[in-house]
PDB file of N, CA, C and O in Angstrom:
ATOM      1  N   MET A   1     205.378  23.008 115.831  1.00  0.00           N
ATOM      2  CA  MET A   1     205.389  21.193 115.918  1.00  0.00           C
ATOM      3  C   MET A   1     203.841  20.901 116.466  1.00  0.00           C
ATOM      4  O   MET A   1     203.872  19.802 117.305  1.00  0.00           O
ATOM      5  N   SER A   2     203.240  21.844 116.870  1.00  0.00           N
ATOM      6  CA  SER A   2     201.879  21.324 117.577  1.00  0.00           C
ATOM      7  C   SER A   2     201.478  20.059 116.498  1.00  0.00           C
ATOM      8  O   SER A   2     200.770  18.976 117.556  1.00  0.00           O
ATOM      9  N   GLU A   3     201.606  19.831 115.690  1.00  0.00           N
ATOM     10  CA  GLU A   3     201.025  18.674 114.784  1.00  0.00           C
ATOM     11  C   GLU A   3     201.594  17.318 115.626  1.00  0.00           C
ATOM     12  O   GLU A   3     201.259  16.207 115.438  1.00  0.00           O
ATOM     13  N   TYR A   4     203.228  17.279 116.333  1.00  0.00           N
ATOM     14  CA  TYR A   4     203.445  16.290 116.498  1.00  0.00           C
ATOM     15  C   TYR A   4     204.130  16.157 117.699  1.00  0.00           C
ATOM     16  O   TYR A   4     204.748  15.546 119.139  1.00  0.00           O
ATOM     17  N   LYS A   5     202.732  17.180 118.683  1.00  0.00           N
ATOM     18  CA  LYS A   5     202.483  17.154 120.159  1.00  0.00           C
ATOM     19  C   LYS A   5     202.963  16.151 121.147  1.00  0.00           C
ATOM     20  O   LYS A   5     203.645  15.681 122.089  1.00  0.00           O
ATOM     21  N   ASP A   6     202.736  15.251 120.884  1.00  0.00           N
ATOM     22  CA  ASP A   6     202.561  13.450 121.389  1.00  0.00           C
ATOM     23  C   ASP A   6     204.668  13.383 122.194  1.00  0.00           C
ATOM     24  O   ASP A   6     204.488  12.499 122.390  1.00  0.00           O
ATOM     25  N   SER A   7     205.520  13.578 120.626  1.00  0.00           N
ATOM     26  CA  SER A   7     206.411  13.223 120.814  1.00  0.00           C
ATOM     27  C   SER A   7     207.132  14.115 121.468  1.00  0.00           C
ATOM     28  O   SER A   7     207.797  13.720 121.908  1.00  0.00           O
ATOM     29  N   GLU A   8     206.901  15.241 122.638  1.00  0.00           N
ATOM     30  CA  GLU A   8     207.357  15.748 123.057  1.00  0.00           C
ATOM     31  C   GLU A   8     207.644  15.222 124.445  1.00  0.00           C
ATOM     32  O   GLU A   8     209.862  15.390 124.548  1.00  0.00           O
ATOM     33  N   THR A   9     207.414  14.490 125.003  1.00  0.00           N
ATOM     34  CA  THR A   9     207.684  13.879 126.139  1.00  0.00           C
ATOM     35  C   THR A   9     209.285  13.127 125.772  1.00  0.00           C
ATOM     36  O   THR A   9     210.791  13.063 127.274  1.00  0.00           O
ATOM     37  N   SER A  10     209.071  12.865 125.056  1.00  0.00           N
ATOM     38  CA  SER A  10     209.813  11.006 124.592  1.00  0.00           C
ATOM     39  C   SER A  10     210.939  12.038 124.136  1.00  0.00           C
ATOM     40  O   SER A  10     211.826  11.418 124.462  1.00  0.00           O
ATOM     41  N   LEU A  11     211.048  13.258 123.105  1.00  0.00           N
ATOM     42  CA  LEU A  11     212.340  13.309 122.736  1.00  0.00           C
ATOM     43  C   LEU A  11     213.157  14.489 124.092  1.00  0.00           C
ATOM     44  O   LEU A  11     214.288  14.169 124.039  1.00  0.00           O
ATOM     45  N   ARG A  12     212.072  14.901 125.037  1.00  0.00           N
ATOM     46  CA  ARG A  12     212.955  15.674 125.685  1.00  0.00           C
ATOM     47  C   ARG A  12     213.790  14.652 126.946  1.00  0.00           C
ATOM     48  O   ARG A  12     214.920  14.680 126.992  1.00  0.00           O
ATOM     49  N   GLU A  13     212.915  13.463 127.310  1.00  0.00           N
ATOM     50  CA  GLU A  13     214.013  12.142 127.921  1.00  0.00           C
ATOM     51  C   GLU A  13     215.183  11.684 127.078  1.00  0.00           C
ATOM     52  O   GLU A  13     215.367  11.360 127.849  1.00  0.00           O
ATOM     53  N   TRP A  14     215.205  11.769 125.921  1.00  0.00           N
ATOM     54  CA  TRP A  14     215.586  11.420 125.692  1.00  0.00           C
ATOM     55  C   TRP A  14     217.190  11.934 125.493  1.00  0.00           C
ATOM     56  O   TRP A  14     217.849  12.176 125.391  1.00  0.00           O
ATOM     57  N   PHE A  15     216.496  13.343 125.129  1.00  0.00           N
ATOM     58  CA  PHE A  15     217.925  14.544 124.859  1.00  0.00           C
ATOM     59  C   PHE A  15     218.693  14.631 126.424  1.00  0.00           C
ATOM     60  O   PHE A  15     219.248  14.761 126.771  1.00  0.00           O
ATOM     61  N   THR A  16     217.983  14.891 126.858  1.00  0.00           N
ATOM     62  CA  THR A  16     218.042  14.311 128.444  1.00  0.00           C
ATOM     63  C   THR A  16     219.515  12.903 128.866  1.00  0.00           C
ATOM     64  O   THR A  16     220.054  13.334 129.762  1.00  0.00           O
ATOM     65  N   GLU A  17     218.725  12.328 128.805  1.00  0.00           N
ATOM     66  CA  GLU A  17     219.273  10.929 128.571  1.00  0.00           C
ATOM     67  C   GLU A  17     221.170  11.332 127.638  1.00  0.00           C
ATOM     68  O   GLU A  17     222.170  10.937 128.275  1.00  0.00           O
ATOM     69  N   ALA A  18     220.600  11.455 126.319  1.00  0.00           N
ATOM     70  CA  ALA A  18     221.621  11.831 125.818  1.00  0.00           C
ATOM     71  C   ALA A  18     223.054  12.925 125.994  1.00  0.00           C
ATOM     72  O   ALA A  18     224.283  13.197 126.020  1.00  0.00           O
ATOM     73  N   ARG A  19     222.465  13.670 126.782  1.00  0.00           N
ATOM     74  CA  ARG A  19     223.160  14.887 127.435  1.00  0.00           C
ATOM     75  C   ARG A  19     224.145  14.513 128.208  1.00  0.00           C
ATOM     76  O   ARG A  19     225.152  14.801 127.981  1.00  0.00           O
ATOM     77  N   SER A  20     223.501  13.485 128.874  1.00  0.00           N
ATOM     78  CA  SER A  20     224.787  12.964 130.140  1.00  0.00           C
ATOM     79  C   SER A  20     225.143  12.445 130.130  1.00  0.00           C
ATOM     80  O   SER A  20     225.854  11.276 130.395  1.00  0.00           O
ATOM     81  N   ALA A  21     225.274  10.938 128.280  1.00  0.00           N
ATOM     82  CA  ALA A  21     225.400  10.364 127.773  1.00  0.00           C
ATOM     83  C   ALA A  21     227.662  10.458 128.086  1.00  0.00           C
ATOM     84  O   ALA A  21     227.417  11.493 127.400  1.00  0.00           O
ATOM     85  N   ASN A  22     228.289   9.119 127.970  1.00  0.00           N
ATOM     86  CA  ASN A  22     229.416   9.029 127.399  1.00  0.00           C
ATOM     87  C   ASN A  22     229.509   8.643 127.112  1.00  0.00           C
ATOM     88  O   ASN A  22     229.868   7.338 127.417  1.00  0.00           O
ATOM     89  N   TRP A  23     228.990   8.540 125.910  1.00  0.00           N
ATOM     90  CA  TRP A  23     229.259   7.809 124.728  1.00  0.00           C
ATOM     91  C   TRP A  23     230.878   7.281 124.109  1.00  0.00           C
ATOM     92  O   TRP A  23     230.596   8.162 123.534  1.00  0.00           O
ATOM     93  N   LYS A  24     231.503   6.699 123.986  1.00  0.00           N
ATOM     94  CA  LYS A  24     232.955   6.040 123.578  1.00  0.00           C
ATOM     95  C   LYS A  24     232.737   5.686 121.949  1.00  0.00           C
ATOM     96  O   LYS A  24     233.203   5.691 120.912  1.00  0.00           O
ATOM     97  N   THR A  25     231.360   4.486 122.304  1.00  0.00           N
ATOM     98  CA  THR A  25     231.956   3.211 120.505  1.00  0.00           C
ATOM     99  C   THR A  25     229.993   3.367 120.940  1.00  0.00           C
ATOM    100  O   THR A  25     229.347   3.904 121.726  1.00  0.00           O
ATOM    101  N   PRO A  26     229.734   2.814 119.267  1.00  0.00           N
ATOM    102  CA  PRO A  26     228.746   2.034 119.303  1.00  0.00           C
ATOM    103  C   PRO A  26     228.461   1.778 119.747  1.00  0.00           C
ATOM    104  O   PRO A  26     226.979   1.742 120.005  1.00  0.00           O
ATOM    105  N   HIS A  27     228.972   0.617 120.816  1.00  0.00           N
ATOM    106  CA  HIS A  27     228.508  -0.094 121.557  1.00  0.00           C
ATOM    107  C   HIS A  27     227.961  -0.007 122.812  1.00  0.00           C
ATOM    108  O   HIS A  27     227.541  -0.026 123.362  1.00  0.00           O
ATOM    109  N   ASP A  28     228.190   1.258 123.356  1.00  0.00           N
ATOM    110  CA  ASP A  28     228.026   1.807 124.648  1.00  0.00           C
ATOM    111  C   ASP A  28     226.571   2.907 124.371  1.00  0.00           C
ATOM    112  O   ASP A  28     225.575   1.807 125.008  1.00  0.00           O
ATOM    113  N   VAL A  29     225.970   2.946 122.936  1.00  0.00           N
ATOM    114  CA  VAL A  29     224.734   2.990 122.359  1.00  0.00           C
ATOM    115  C   VAL A  29     223.881   2.439 122.504  1.00  0.00           C
ATOM    116  O   VAL A  29     222.742   3.044 123.170  1.00  0.00           O
ATOM    117  N   LYS A  30     223.980   0.813 122.275  1.00  0.00           N
ATOM    118  CA  LYS A  30     224.028  -0.469 121.733  1.00  0.00           C
ATOM    119  C   LYS A  30     223.233  -0.019 123.197  1.00  0.00           C
ATOM    120  O   LYS A  30     222.402  -1.122 123.795  1.00  0.00           O
ATOM    121  N   ALA A  31     224.145  -0.266 123.807  1.00  0.00           N
ATOM    122  CA  ALA A  31     223.752  -0.625 125.829  1.00  0.00           C
ATOM    123  C   ALA A  31     222.723  -0.225 126.237  1.00  0.00           C
ATOM    124  O   ALA A  31     222.252  -0.358 127.515  1.00  0.00           O
ATOM    125  N   LYS A  32     222.838   1.376 126.240  1.00  0.00           N
ATOM    126  CA  LYS A  32     221.627   2.399 126.856  1.00  0.00           C
ATOM    127  C   LYS A  32     220.160   1.486 125.227  1.00  0.00           C
ATOM    128  O   LYS A  32     219.190   1.881 126.315  1.00  0.00           O
ATOM    129  N   TYR A  33     220.425   1.722 124.413  1.00  0.00           N
ATOM    130  CA  TYR A  33     219.066   2.104 123.220  1.00  0.00           C
ATOM    131  C   TYR A  33     219.571   0.766 122.549  1.00  0.00           C
ATOM    132  O   TYR A  33     219.837   1.217 121.533  1.00  0.00           O
ATOM    133  N   ALA A  34     219.237  -0.521 122.582  1.00  0.00           N
ATOM    134  CA  ALA A  34     219.055  -1.631 121.800  1.00  0.00           C
ATOM    135  C   ALA A  34     218.742  -1.337 120.795  1.00  0.00           C
ATOM    136  O   ALA A  34     218.870  -2.437 119.666  1.00  0.00           O
ATOM    137  N   SER A  35     217.545  -0.658 120.649  1.00  0.00           N
ATOM    138  CA  SER A  35     216.940  -0.784 119.747  1.00  0.00           C
ATOM    139  C   SER A  35     217.373  -0.053 118.459  1.00  0.00           C
ATOM    140  O   SER A  35     216.772   0.366 117.155  1.00  0.00           O
ATOM    141  N   ALA A  36     218.489   0.843 119.052  1.00  0.00           N
ATOM    142  CA  ALA A  36     219.031   2.109 118.355  1.00  0.00           C
ATOM    143  C   ALA A  36     219.824   1.671 116.857  1.00  0.00           C
ATOM    144  O   ALA A  36     219.787  -0.321 117.060  1.00  0.00           O
ATOM    145  N   SER A  37     219.540   2.153 116.322  1.00  0.00           N
ATOM    146  CA  SER A  37     220.484   1.274 114.432  1.00  0.00           C
ATOM    147  C   SER A  37     221.585   1.541 114.607  1.00  0.00           C
ATOM    148  O   SER A  37     221.360   2.924 113.600  1.00  0.00           O
ATOM    149  N   ILE A  38     223.073   1.302 114.147  1.00  0.00           N
ATOM    150  CA  ILE A  38     223.959   1.947 113.861  1.00  0.00           C
ATOM    151  C   ILE A  38     224.651   1.627 112.900  1.00  0.00           C
ATOM    152  O   ILE A  38     224.310   0.362 112.525  1.00  0.00           O
ATOM    153  N   ILE A  39     224.446   3.107 111.829  1.00  0.00           N
ATOM    154  CA  ILE A  39     224.490   2.943 110.373  1.00  0.00           C
ATOM    155  C   ILE A  39     225.802   3.462 109.910  1.00  0.00           C
ATOM    156  O   ILE A  39     226.446   4.287 110.767  1.00  0.00           O
ATOM    157  N   ARG A  40     226.404   3.744 108.656  1.00  0.00           N
ATOM    158  CA  ARG A  40     227.440   4.120 108.729  1.00  0.00           C
ATOM    159  C   ARG A  40     227.183   5.628 108.601  1.00  0.00           C
ATOM    160  O   ARG A  40     226.189   6.339 109.147  1.00  0.00           O
ATOM    161  N   ASN A  41     228.306   6.222 108.471  1.00  0.00           N
ATOM    162  CA  ASN A  41     228.966   7.237 108.825  1.00  0.00           C
ATOM    163  C   ASN A  41     228.986   7.886 109.867  1.00  0.00           C
ATOM    164  O   ASN A  41     228.385   9.029 110.149  1.00  0.00           O
ATOM    165  N   ASP A  42     229.036   7.304 111.223  1.00  0.00           N
ATOM    166  CA  ASP A  42     228.672   7.540 111.872  1.00  0.00           C
ATOM    167  C   ASP A  42     227.375   8.142 113.102  1.00  0.00           C
ATOM    168  O   ASP A  42     227.360   8.925 113.726  1.00  0.00           O
ATOM    169  N   ARG A  43     226.235   7.838 112.007  1.00  0.00           N
ATOM    170  CA  ARG A  43     224.999   8.090 112.321  1.00  0.00           C
ATOM    171  C   ARG A  43     224.394   6.847 113.443  1.00  0.00           C
ATOM    172  O   ARG A  43     224.329   5.283 112.731  1.00  0.00           O
ATOM    173  N   VAL A  44     223.750   6.949 114.290  1.00  0.00           N
ATOM    174  CA  VAL A  44     222.707   6.170 114.943  1.00  0.00           C
ATOM    175  C   VAL A  44     221.714   6.697 114.830  1.00  0.00           C
ATOM    176  O   VAL A  44     220.603   7.758 115.481  1.00  0.00           O
ATOM    177  N   VAL A  45     220.369   5.739 114.418  1.00  0.00           N
ATOM    178  CA  VAL A  45     219.324   5.940 113.720  1.00  0.00           C
ATOM    179  C   VAL A  45     218.499   5.593 115.794  1.00  0.00           C
ATOM    180  O   VAL A  45     218.113   4.011 116.065  1.00  0.00           O
ATOM    181  N   PHE A  46     217.247   6.792 116.087  1.00  0.00           N
ATOM    182  CA  PHE A  46     216.383   6.114 117.902  1.00  0.00           C
ATOM    183  C   PHE A  46     215.054   6.043 117.391  1.00  0.00           C
ATOM    184  O   PHE A  46     214.782   6.651 116.303  1.00  0.00           O
ATOM    185  N   ASN A  47     214.702   5.397 118.132  1.00  0.00           N
ATOM    186  CA  ASN A  47     213.404   5.106 117.758  1.00  0.00           C
ATOM    187  C   ASN A  47     213.005   5.810 119.318  1.00  0.00           C
ATOM    188  O   ASN A  47     213.129   5.871 120.072  1.00  0.00           O
ATOM    189  N   ILE A  48     211.870   6.660 118.539  1.00  0.00           N
ATOM    190  CA  ILE A  48     211.018   8.009 119.555  1.00  0.00           C
ATOM    191  C   ILE A  48     209.995   7.438 119.829  1.00  0.00           C
ATOM    192  O   ILE A  48     209.179   6.931 118.616  1.00  0.00           O
ATOM    193  N   LYS A  49     209.624   7.412 121.395  1.00  0.00           N
ATOM    194  CA  LYS A  49     207.812   7.604 121.824  1.00  0.00           C
ATOM    195  C   LYS A  49     207.537   5.649 121.109  1.00  0.00           C
ATOM    196  O   LYS A  49     206.479   5.579 119.993  1.00  0.00           O
ATOM    197  N   GLY A  50     208.282   5.233 121.633  1.00  0.00           N
ATOM    198  CA  GLY A  50     207.353   3.941 121.011  1.00  0.00           C
ATOM    199  C   GLY A  50     207.747   3.200 119.610  1.00  0.00           C
ATOM    200  O   GLY A  50     207.011   2.357 118.769  1.00  0.00           O
ATOM    201  N   ASN A  51     208.600   3.649 119.264  1.00  0.00           N
ATOM    202  CA  ASN A  51     208.675   3.699 117.441  1.00  0.00           C
ATOM    203  C   ASN A  51     207.957   4.493 116.507  1.00  0.00           C
ATOM    204  O   ASN A  51     207.998   4.020 115.193  1.00  0.00           O
ATOM    205  N   ASP A  52     207.190   5.194 117.587  1.00  0.00           N
ATOM    206  CA  ASP A  52     206.780   5.812 116.075  1.00  0.00           C
ATOM    207  C   ASP A  52     207.409   7.652 115.275  1.00  0.00           C
ATOM    208  O   ASP A  52     206.822   7.564 114.526  1.00  0.00           O
ATOM    209  N   TYR A  53     208.522   7.636 116.488  1.00  0.00           N
ATOM    210  CA  TYR A  53     208.757   8.702 115.313  1.00  0.00           C
ATOM    211  C   TYR A  53     210.502   8.382 115.333  1.00  0.00           C
ATOM    212  O   TYR A  53     210.529   7.083 115.857  1.00  0.00           O
ATOM    213  N   ARG A  54     211.197   8.735 114.886  1.00  0.00           N
ATOM    214  CA  ARG A  54     212.528   8.590 114.135  1.00  0.00           C
ATOM    215  C   ARG A  54     213.269   9.314 114.185  1.00  0.00           C
ATOM    216  O   ARG A  54     213.506  10.463 114.287  1.00  0.00           O
ATOM    217  N   LEU A  55     214.250   9.805 115.111  1.00  0.00           N
ATOM    218  CA  LEU A  55     215.728  10.587 115.039  1.00  0.00           C
ATOM    219  C   LEU A  55     216.912  10.167 114.601  1.00  0.00           C
ATOM    220  O   LEU A  55     217.834   8.711 115.382  1.00  0.00           O
ATOM    221  N   VAL A  56     217.819  11.119 114.278  1.00  0.00           N
ATOM    222  CA  VAL A  56     218.764  10.162 113.306  1.00  0.00           C
ATOM    223  C   VAL A  56     220.246  11.530 114.120  1.00  0.00           C
ATOM    224  O   VAL A  56     219.806  12.580 113.817  1.00  0.00           O
ATOM    225  N   ALA A  57     221.194  11.020 114.652  1.00  0.00           N
ATOM    226  CA  ALA A  57     222.046  11.775 115.159  1.00  0.00           C
ATOM    227  C   ALA A  57     223.318  11.736 114.818  1.00  0.00           C
ATOM    228  O   ALA A  57     223.124  10.220 113.991  1.00  0.00           O
ATOM    229  N   ALA A  58     224.401  12.208 114.579  1.00  0.00           N
ATOM    230  CA  ALA A  58     225.596  11.916 114.124  1.00  0.00           C
ATOM    231  C   ALA A  58     226.534  11.970 115.147  1.00  0.00           C
ATOM    232  O   ALA A  58     226.176  12.913 115.834  1.00  0.00           O
ATOM    233  N   ILE A  59     227.041  10.943 115.431  1.00  0.00           N
ATOM    234  CA  ILE A  59     228.105  11.624 116.552  1.00  0.00           C
ATOM    235  C   ILE A  59     229.732  11.080 117.086  1.00  0.00           C
ATOM    236  O   ILE A  59     229.853  10.238 116.405  1.00  0.00           O
ATOM    237  N   LYS A  60     230.589  12.417 116.936  1.00  0.00           N
ATOM    238  CA  LYS A  60     231.895  12.128 117.318  1.00  0.00           C
ATOM    239  C   LYS A  60     231.963  11.816 118.547  1.00  0.00           C
ATOM    240  O   LYS A  60     232.320  12.651 119.782  1.00  0.00           O
ATOM    241  N   TYR A  61     232.239  10.137 118.329  1.00  0.00           N
ATOM    242  CA  TYR A  61     232.558   9.508 119.436  1.00  0.00           C
ATOM    243  C   TYR A  61     233.798  10.442 120.591  1.00  0.00           C
ATOM    244  O   TYR A  61     233.733  10.150 121.812  1.00  0.00           O
ATOM    245  N   ASP A  62     234.761  10.559 119.780  1.00  0.00           N
ATOM    246  CA  ASP A  62     235.991  11.083 119.819  1.00  0.00           C
ATOM    247  C   ASP A  62     235.599  12.361 120.889  1.00  0.00           C
ATOM    248  O   ASP A  62     236.677  12.597 121.469  1.00  0.00           O
ATOM    249  N   LEU A  63     235.164  12.846 120.536  1.00  0.00           N
ATOM    250  CA  LEU A  63     235.019  14.333 120.584  1.00  0.00           C
ATOM    251  C   LEU A  63     233.433  14.676 121.740  1.00  0.00           C
ATOM    252  O   LEU A  63     233.660  15.950 122.103  1.00  0.00           O
ATOM    253  N   GLY A  64     232.879  13.601 121.785  1.00  0.00           N
ATOM    254  CA  GLY A  64     231.494  13.544 122.385  1.00  0.00           C
ATOM    255  C   GLY A  64     230.555  14.818 122.359  1.00  0.00           C
ATOM    256  O   GLY A  64     229.583  15.421 123.379  1.00  0.00           O
ATOM    257  N   ILE A  65     230.207  14.467 121.375  1.00  0.00           N
ATOM    258  CA  ILE A  65     229.222  15.419 120.763  1.00  0.00           C
ATOM    259  C   ILE A  65     228.252  14.764 120.231  1.00  0.00           C
ATOM    260  O   ILE A  65     228.901  14.124 118.830  1.00  0.00           O
ATOM    261  N   ILE A  66     226.828  14.898 119.891  1.00  0.00           N
ATOM    262  CA  ILE A  66     226.289  14.676 119.271  1.00  0.00           C
ATOM    263  C   ILE A  66     225.104  15.443 118.320  1.00  0.00           C
ATOM    264  O   ILE A  66     224.676  17.030 118.922  1.00  0.00           O
ATOM    265  N   TYR A  67     225.176  15.565 117.119  1.00  0.00           N
ATOM    266  CA  TYR A  67     224.623  16.396 115.841  1.00  0.00           C
ATOM    267  C   TYR A  67     223.338  15.323 116.036  1.00  0.00           C
ATOM    268  O   TYR A  67     223.031  14.645 115.382  1.00  0.00           O
ATOM    269  N   ILE A  68     222.134  16.091 115.793  1.00  0.00           N
ATOM    270  CA  ILE A  68     220.880  15.951 115.585  1.00  0.00           C
ATOM    271  C   ILE A  68     220.612  16.869 114.705  1.00  0.00           C
ATOM    272  O   ILE A  68     220.639  17.716 114.537  1.00  0.00           O
ATOM    273  N   ARG A  69     220.626  15.188 113.466  1.00  0.00           N
ATOM    274  CA  ARG A  69     220.330  15.099 112.376  1.00  0.00           C
ATOM    275  C   ARG A  69     219.142  15.138 111.511  1.00  0.00           C
ATOM    276  O   ARG A  69     218.091  15.824 110.562  1.00  0.00           O
ATOM    277  N   PHE A  70     217.919  14.776 112.384  1.00  0.00           N
ATOM    278  CA  PHE A  70     216.954  14.511 111.480  1.00  0.00           C
ATOM    279  C   PHE A  70     215.568  14.294 112.401  1.00  0.00           C
ATOM    280  O   PHE A  70     216.519  13.139 114.089  1.00  0.00           O
ATOM    281  N   VAL A  71     213.848  14.583 112.980  1.00  0.00           N
ATOM    282  CA  VAL A  71     213.750  14.096 113.551  1.00  0.00           C
ATOM    283  C   VAL A  71     212.041  14.172 113.161  1.00  0.00           C
ATOM    284  O   VAL A  71     212.348  15.324 112.104  1.00  0.00           O
ATOM    285  N   GLY A  72     211.881  13.197 112.758  1.00  0.00           N
ATOM    286  CA  GLY A  72     210.659  13.207 112.650  1.00  0.00           C
ATOM    287  C   GLY A  72     209.762  11.064 112.171  1.00  0.00           C
ATOM    288  O   GLY A  72     210.482  10.847 112.944  1.00  0.00           O
ATOM    289  N   THR A  73     208.737  11.082 111.495  1.00  0.00           N
ATOM    290  CA  THR A  73     207.545  10.349 111.036  1.00  0.00           C
ATOM    291  C   THR A  73     208.489   9.498 110.368  1.00  0.00           C
ATOM    292  O   THR A  73     208.893   9.511 109.346  1.00  0.00           O
ATOM    293  N   HIS A  74     208.110   8.011 110.413  1.00  0.00           N
ATOM    294  CA  HIS A  74     208.428   7.524 109.961  1.00  0.00           C
ATOM    295  C   HIS A  74     207.956   7.220 108.411  1.00  0.00           C
ATOM    296  O   HIS A  74     209.262   7.324 107.583  1.00  0.00           O
ATOM    297  N   LYS A  75     206.853   8.123 107.878  1.00  0.00           N
ATOM    298  CA  LYS A  75     206.800   7.976 106.677  1.00  0.00           C
ATOM    299  C   LYS A  75     207.961   9.478 106.415  1.00  0.00           C
ATOM    300  O   LYS A  75     208.820   9.721 104.925  1.00  0.00           O
ATOM    301  N   GLN A  76     207.893  10.200 106.974  1.00  0.00           N
ATOM    302  CA  GLN A  76     209.336  11.790 107.199  1.00  0.00           C
ATOM    303  C   GLN A  76     210.738  10.500 106.586  1.00  0.00           C
ATOM    304  O   GLN A  76     211.527  11.039 105.888  1.00  0.00           O
ATOM    305  N   TYR A  77     211.017   9.687 107.536  1.00  0.00           N
ATOM    306  CA  TYR A  77     212.356   9.211 107.522  1.00  0.00           C
ATOM    307  C   TYR A  77     212.256   8.309 106.146  1.00  0.00           C
ATOM    308  O   TYR A  77     213.388   8.362 106.230  1.00  0.00           O
ATOM    309  N   ASP A  78     211.274   7.908 105.640  1.00  0.00           N
ATOM    310  CA  ASP A  78     211.092   7.013 104.463  1.00  0.00           C
ATOM    311  C   ASP A  78     212.283   7.504 103.064  1.00  0.00           C
ATOM    312  O   ASP A  78     212.437   7.478 102.454  1.00  0.00           O
ATOM    313  N   LYS A  79     211.681   8.686 103.741  1.00  0.00           N
ATOM    314  CA  LYS A  79     212.199   9.665 101.882  1.00  0.00           C
ATOM    315  C   LYS A  79     213.586  10.939 102.534  1.00  0.00           C
ATOM    316  O   LYS A  79     214.446  11.558 101.669  1.00  0.00           O
ATOM    317  N   ILE A  80     214.241  10.493 103.989  1.00  0.00           N
ATOM    318  CA  ILE A  80     215.879  10.617 103.656  1.00  0.00           C
ATOM    319  C   ILE A  80     217.234   9.803 103.462  1.00  0.00           C
ATOM    320  O   ILE A  80     216.341   8.441 103.391  1.00  0.00           O
ATOM    321  N   ASN A  81     217.884  10.258 103.358  1.00  0.00           N
ATOM    322  CA  ASN A  81     219.094   9.402 102.989  1.00  0.00           C
ATOM    323  C   ASN A  81     220.043  10.014 104.487  1.00  0.00           C
ATOM    324  O   ASN A  81     220.703  10.448 104.895  1.00  0.00           O
ATOM    325  N   ALA A  82     219.887   8.528 105.800  1.00  0.00           N
ATOM    326  CA  ALA A  82     220.074   8.777 107.505  1.00  0.00           C
ATOM    327  C   ALA A  82     221.620   8.938 107.103  1.00  0.00           C
ATOM    328  O   ALA A  82     221.761   9.450 107.886  1.00  0.00           O
ATOM    329  N   GLU A  83     222.418   8.066 106.193  1.00  0.00           N
ATOM    330  CA  GLU A  83     223.641   8.099 106.591  1.00  0.00           C
ATOM    331  C   GLU A  83     224.136   9.381 105.842  1.00  0.00           C
ATOM    332  O   GLU A  83     225.426   9.777 105.899  1.00  0.00           O
ATOM    333  N   GLU A  84     223.332   9.865 105.280  1.00  0.00           N
ATOM    334  CA  GLU A  84     224.417  11.865 104.311  1.00  0.00           C
ATOM    335  C   GLU A  84     223.019  12.774 104.886  1.00  0.00           C
ATOM    336  O   GLU A  84     223.712  14.144 104.733  1.00  0.00           O
ATOM    337  N   ILE A  85     222.431  12.770 105.634  1.00  0.00           N
ATOM    338  CA  ILE A  85     221.326  13.852 105.949  1.00  0.00           C
ATOM    339  C   ILE A  85     222.782  14.634 106.753  1.00  0.00           C
ATOM    340  O   ILE A  85     223.440  14.022 107.998  1.00  0.00           O
TER     341      ILE A  85
END
């Protein structure tokens, strides 16, 4: 992953914030991350490192669990179906 070393700090910051988050609804996510995209199937797309990367998470709000489903560049993101991954 050394090719994407520039994303490490931003990903660690997101992880630290998400780990302590108490998101009960998609509105809670948007309150913290206004640029996040709420999509179907309980997925949220986060912009990482000034929108250089994308992180797709499946969030089970009722359980307080965040599943990271994808992390990659925009080019890689364009090749996936974020609602199904």
